[in-house]
Amino acid sequence: MTITRRRFRVIMATGLALTALLAASACGGQGQNEADGKKTVRMLVNVTPALPVSFYEDLVAPFEQTHPGVTVKIEAPTAATGNVQETLTQQLAAGTEPDLLGGQTTAAEAKVMATLPDEPWVTDTPFAKELRIDGRQWTVGASFQAQSLVFYNKAAFAKAGITAPPTTVDELTAVLKKIKQAGGYTPLETAGEWVTAAQFQQLANAVVMQSNPNWYADRTKGSVTFTNSDYARYAAVYKSWIDDGLVSKNANGVKYNDSLVDFTSGKAATYVMGNWAVPTIDQAKPTFGVGVFPAPSFDGKPVPQVGGAGDLYSVLNSSKHKPEAFELVKYLVSDKTAVQKQLVAEGNFRAGFSYQASPLTQAVQKIVDAAPGAVVAGDGFGDNTAPSGWSAELTKILQKLYLGDSAEQAIAAMDKWWTGNAR
């Protein structure tokens, strides 16, 4: 089946410390003006099972062929966490930052990024207006991504006598308990690294922001709090899943890639993740059936999909090869072949583009089409952005739930951190 797409994504990210960004931007970067006249454009990207370095090398190869003398050097994150933003922070401090960044960025990072031109190749991209900060366009995406999805093992559901996906949070909890009682599977697969915060936001943001899409901006203004929102209810539910053994007690030590393997190998019954997991699931060819349903709500009514723009790119202000870097970004977000490759790689979508989709991607499409709108994920984007470092801090707060903290302590910590870091 051929499908055409419209909507979503934001990939979870760790923000940069604003003071470090401002100090580092003054260093001028590590532009390379090669003596032989050739130019090397360094591109720092987020590396995943679906997007290895080799994928990006293949992606930019046609650009290199049409731009003699320009070489694109693909670089993977070097930070211990494998995080693009933390790597960029370290490189900015050392004055070794790249020319181009691939991945989600925060409002603080806009301080060191170049403003993109007001041209169709920028303005016609997904969520272009929403990505602006104070009217300034400094990042652009090639695709849409959906994030508040729950993938499930149909064999595990059948063994537990579950005949239909849950539509409420209480029903989801009951499903997880039935799976545990039936045995043989981890009811809900999760992990440490960035996954802890990502899954919580993928579930909770859909519920919290259905009535207030600008919740992050309002929290910064002080007109809303975590304590008096459905985030508090979700924190209590999440804590109950930990206490009842519905997630692995060793989840903090599990890496993202391993969590994918656990699900695709049949060890887990459910897995909350964005649609970028679909190609990896398809490639694994699970011997059991895989289904997907949207994040449930407290009242059973449909909620917006958590998501935003995907395949995001920004150019560093300190780049000594800005013309070439801008040309590369233009190619990545507007060249039909390049965009198509990126859509297929993670099962993303974009209006005007179609491709042969797997049954699982088609199932995600139906969920997205039926969703009543979209809300932000992770650190948000544009003017509806969390303080720099929010997702990283939320991960720390939630991981303490595994070590004995209460849901009330977690929510209080969220409010305290946000108030102390809002600008």
mmCIF file of C-alpha atoms in Angstrom, residues 91-247:
data_model
loop_
_atom_site.group_PDB
_atom_site.id
_atom_site.type_symbol
_atom_site.label_atom_id
_atom_site.label_comp_id
_atom_site.label_asym_id
_atom_site.label_seq_id
_atom_site.Cartn_x
_atom_site.Cartn_y
_atom_site.Cartn_z
ATOM 1 C CA GLN A 91 32.531 20.693 21.591
ATOM 2 C CA LEU A 92 31.383 24.283 22.054
ATOM 3 C CA ALA A 93 33.398 24.517 25.243
ATOM 4 C CA ALA A 94 36.446 23.177 23.429
ATOM 5 C CA GLY A 95 35.901 25.267 20.301
ATOM 6 C CA THR A 96 35.576 22.145 18.145
ATOM 7 C CA GLU A 97 31.891 22.370 17.225
ATOM 8 C CA PRO A 98 30.691 21.102 13.822
ATOM 9 C CA ASP A 99 29.287 23.119 10.926
ATOM 10 C CA LEU A 100 25.894 21.475 11.022
ATOM 11 C CA LEU A 101 23.808 19.772 13.693
ATOM 12 C CA GLY A 102 21.300 17.032 12.978
ATOM 13 C CA GLY A 103 18.730 16.496 15.724
ATOM 14 C CA GLN A 104 16.346 18.205 18.104
ATOM 15 C CA THR A 105 17.658 21.364 19.735
ATOM 16 C CA THR A 106 16.436 23.730 22.440
ATOM 17 C CA ALA A 107 15.696 27.440 22.618
ATOM 18 C CA ALA A 108 19.018 27.975 24.401
ATOM 19 C CA GLU A 109 20.868 26.415 21.497
ATOM 20 C CA ALA A 110 19.364 28.968 19.123
ATOM 21 C CA LYS A 111 21.923 31.387 20.570
ATOM 22 C CA VAL A 112 24.696 29.661 18.629
ATOM 23 C CA MET A 113 22.767 28.782 15.472
ATOM 24 C CA ALA A 114 22.538 30.766 12.238
ATOM 25 C CA THR A 115 19.176 32.171 11.133
ATOM 26 C CA LEU A 116 17.795 30.309 8.144
ATOM 27 C CA PRO A 117 16.612 32.304 5.102
ATOM 28 C CA ASP A 118 12.936 33.105 4.589
ATOM 29 C CA GLU A 119 12.696 30.982 1.463
ATOM 30 C CA PRO A 120 10.252 28.226 0.382
ATOM 31 C CA TRP A 121 12.719 25.407 1.073
ATOM 32 C CA VAL A 122 12.538 26.499 4.715
ATOM 33 C CA THR A 123 8.983 27.841 5.087
ATOM 34 C CA ASP A 124 7.354 24.883 3.301
ATOM 35 C CA THR A 125 8.782 22.282 5.686
ATOM 36 C CA PRO A 126 6.812 20.550 8.473
ATOM 37 C CA PHE A 127 6.053 22.688 11.536
ATOM 38 C CA ALA A 128 8.188 25.531 10.156
ATOM 39 C CA LYS A 129 6.161 28.251 11.892
ATOM 40 C CA GLU A 130 5.928 26.344 15.173
ATOM 41 C CA LEU A 131 9.709 25.918 15.267
ATOM 42 C CA ARG A 132 10.308 29.672 15.179
ATOM 43 C CA ILE A 133 11.459 31.548 18.265
ATOM 44 C CA ASP A 134 10.548 35.239 18.343
ATOM 45 C CA GLY A 135 9.916 34.991 14.625
ATOM 46 C CA ARG A 136 13.348 33.583 13.908
ATOM 47 C CA GLN A 137 13.856 30.326 11.983
ATOM 48 C CA TRP A 138 17.028 28.540 13.084
ATOM 49 C CA THR A 139 16.099 24.885 12.670
ATOM 50 C CA VAL A 140 14.213 23.056 9.940
ATOM 51 C CA GLY A 141 12.805 19.531 9.590
ATOM 52 C CA ALA A 142 12.321 17.181 6.671
ATOM 53 C CA SER A 143 9.482 15.078 8.080
ATOM 54 C CA PHE A 144 6.705 14.468 10.617
ATOM 55 C CA GLN A 145 6.868 11.972 13.463
ATOM 56 C CA ALA A 146 4.319 10.489 15.860
ATOM 57 C CA GLN A 147 5.487 9.603 19.364
ATOM 58 C CA SER A 148 2.663 8.659 21.731
ATOM 59 C CA LEU A 149 2.375 5.087 20.523
ATOM 60 C CA VAL A 150 2.198 1.816 22.439
ATOM 61 C CA PHE A 151 3.481 -1.183 20.493
ATOM 62 C CA TYR A 152 2.328 -4.567 21.769
ATOM 63 C CA ASN A 153 3.050 -8.258 21.401
ATOM 64 C CA LYS A 154 -0.147 -9.875 20.139
ATOM 65 C CA ALA A 155 0.925 -13.303 21.403
ATOM 66 C CA ALA A 156 1.452 -11.934 24.910
ATOM 67 C CA PHE A 157 -1.974 -10.290 24.839
ATOM 68 C CA ALA A 158 -3.614 -13.509 23.670
ATOM 69 C CA LYS A 159 -1.895 -15.538 26.412
ATOM 70 C CA ALA A 160 -3.251 -13.123 29.033
ATOM 71 C CA GLY A 161 -6.755 -13.253 27.528
ATOM 72 C CA ILE A 162 -6.691 -9.640 26.356
ATOM 73 C CA THR A 163 -8.892 -9.214 23.302
ATOM 74 C CA ALA A 164 -8.714 -5.456 22.699
ATOM 75 C CA PRO A 165 -6.177 -2.661 23.337
ATOM 76 C CA PRO A 166 -6.876 -0.459 26.382
ATOM 77 C CA THR A 167 -8.320 3.025 25.941
ATOM 78 C CA THR A 168 -7.947 4.323 29.509
ATOM 79 C CA VAL A 169 -4.987 4.504 31.862
ATOM 80 C CA ASP A 170 -6.766 2.214 34.334
ATOM 81 C CA GLU A 171 -7.373 -0.331 31.565
ATOM 82 C CA LEU A 172 -3.700 -0.179 30.581
ATOM 83 C CA THR A 173 -2.691 -0.876 34.180
ATOM 84 C CA ALA A 174 -5.132 -3.794 34.312
ATOM 85 C CA VAL A 175 -3.681 -5.178 31.046
ATOM 86 C CA LEU A 176 -0.138 -4.992 32.429
ATOM 87 C CA LYS A 177 -1.235 -6.821 35.584
ATOM 88 C CA LYS A 178 -2.896 -9.577 33.557
ATOM 89 C CA ILE A 179 0.257 -10.041 31.522
ATOM 90 C CA LYS A 180 2.363 -10.303 34.663
ATOM 91 C CA GLN A 181 -0.034 -12.861 36.123
ATOM 92 C CA ALA A 182 0.017 -14.921 32.912
ATOM 93 C CA GLY A 183 3.823 -14.947 33.034
ATOM 94 C CA GLY A 184 6.515 -15.148 30.394
ATOM 95 C CA TYR A 185 6.840 -11.452 29.557
ATOM 96 C CA THR A 186 7.954 -8.144 31.030
ATOM 97 C CA PRO A 187 4.608 -6.302 30.993
ATOM 98 C CA LEU A 188 6.041 -2.916 29.935
ATOM 99 C CA GLU A 189 9.503 -2.528 28.380
ATOM 100 C CA THR A 190 11.394 0.588 29.398
ATOM 101 C CA ALA A 191 15.001 1.676 29.735
ATOM 102 C CA GLY A 192 17.424 4.166 31.222
ATOM 103 C CA GLU A 193 19.277 6.822 29.204
ATOM 104 C CA TRP A 194 16.753 9.245 27.653
ATOM 105 C CA VAL A 195 14.012 6.614 27.406
ATOM 106 C CA THR A 196 12.764 7.116 30.985
ATOM 107 C CA ALA A 197 11.676 10.709 30.432
ATOM 108 C CA ALA A 198 10.649 10.119 26.819
ATOM 109 C CA GLN A 199 8.087 7.431 27.616
ATOM 110 C CA PHE A 200 6.632 9.445 30.502
ATOM 111 C CA GLN A 201 6.226 12.480 28.226
ATOM 112 C CA GLN A 202 4.887 10.413 25.341
ATOM 113 C CA LEU A 203 2.064 9.236 27.599
ATOM 114 C CA ALA A 204 1.501 12.251 29.861
ATOM 115 C CA ASN A 205 1.907 15.122 27.382
ATOM 116 C CA ALA A 206 -0.921 13.738 25.274
ATOM 117 C CA VAL A 207 -3.280 13.997 28.254
ATOM 118 C CA VAL A 208 -2.017 17.210 29.861
ATOM 119 C CA MET A 209 -1.744 19.261 26.680
ATOM 120 C CA GLN A 210 -5.024 18.244 25.060
ATOM 121 C CA SER A 211 -6.687 21.205 26.783
ATOM 122 C CA ASN A 212 -3.593 23.433 26.913
ATOM 123 C CA PRO A 213 -1.170 22.907 23.989
ATOM 124 C CA ASN A 214 1.033 25.735 25.329
ATOM 125 C CA TRP A 215 1.467 24.153 28.758
ATOM 126 C CA TYR A 216 5.274 24.532 28.755
ATOM 127 C CA ALA A 217 5.029 28.260 28.061
ATOM 128 C CA ASP A 218 2.373 28.647 30.761
ATOM 129 C CA ARG A 219 4.474 26.726 33.284
ATOM 130 C CA THR A 220 7.323 29.143 32.632
ATOM 131 C CA LYS A 221 4.905 32.039 33.257
ATOM 132 C CA GLY A 222 3.821 30.338 36.484
ATOM 133 C CA SER A 223 0.139 30.043 35.578
ATOM 134 C CA VAL A 224 0.195 26.214 35.823
ATOM 135 C CA THR A 225 2.152 23.701 37.917
ATOM 136 C CA PHE A 226 2.974 20.010 37.809
ATOM 137 C CA THR A 227 1.414 19.583 41.239
ATOM 138 C CA ASN A 228 -1.999 20.742 40.044
ATOM 139 C CA SER A 229 -2.031 18.936 36.711
ATOM 140 C CA ASP A 230 -2.491 15.459 35.291
ATOM 141 C CA TYR A 231 1.300 15.073 35.407
ATOM 142 C CA ALA A 232 0.794 14.337 39.114
ATOM 143 C CA ARG A 233 -1.726 11.613 38.272
ATOM 144 C CA TYR A 234 0.647 10.083 35.721
ATOM 145 C CA ALA A 235 3.551 10.161 38.173
ATOM 146 C CA ALA A 236 1.408 8.223 40.662
ATOM 147 C CA VAL A 237 0.492 5.677 37.980
ATOM 148 C CA TYR A 238 4.115 5.312 36.879
ATOM 149 C CA LYS A 239 5.214 4.757 40.473
ATOM 150 C CA SER A 240 2.532 2.082 40.902
ATOM 151 C CA TRP A 241 3.855 0.264 37.816
ATOM 152 C CA ILE A 242 7.302 0.180 39.397
ATOM 153 C CA ASP A 243 6.007 -0.945 42.808
ATOM 154 C CA ASP A 244 3.808 -3.654 41.263
ATOM 155 C CA GLY A 245 6.641 -5.066 39.149
ATOM 156 C CA LEU A 246 5.031 -4.167 35.831
ATOM 157 C CA VAL A 247 8.354 -2.788 34.574
#
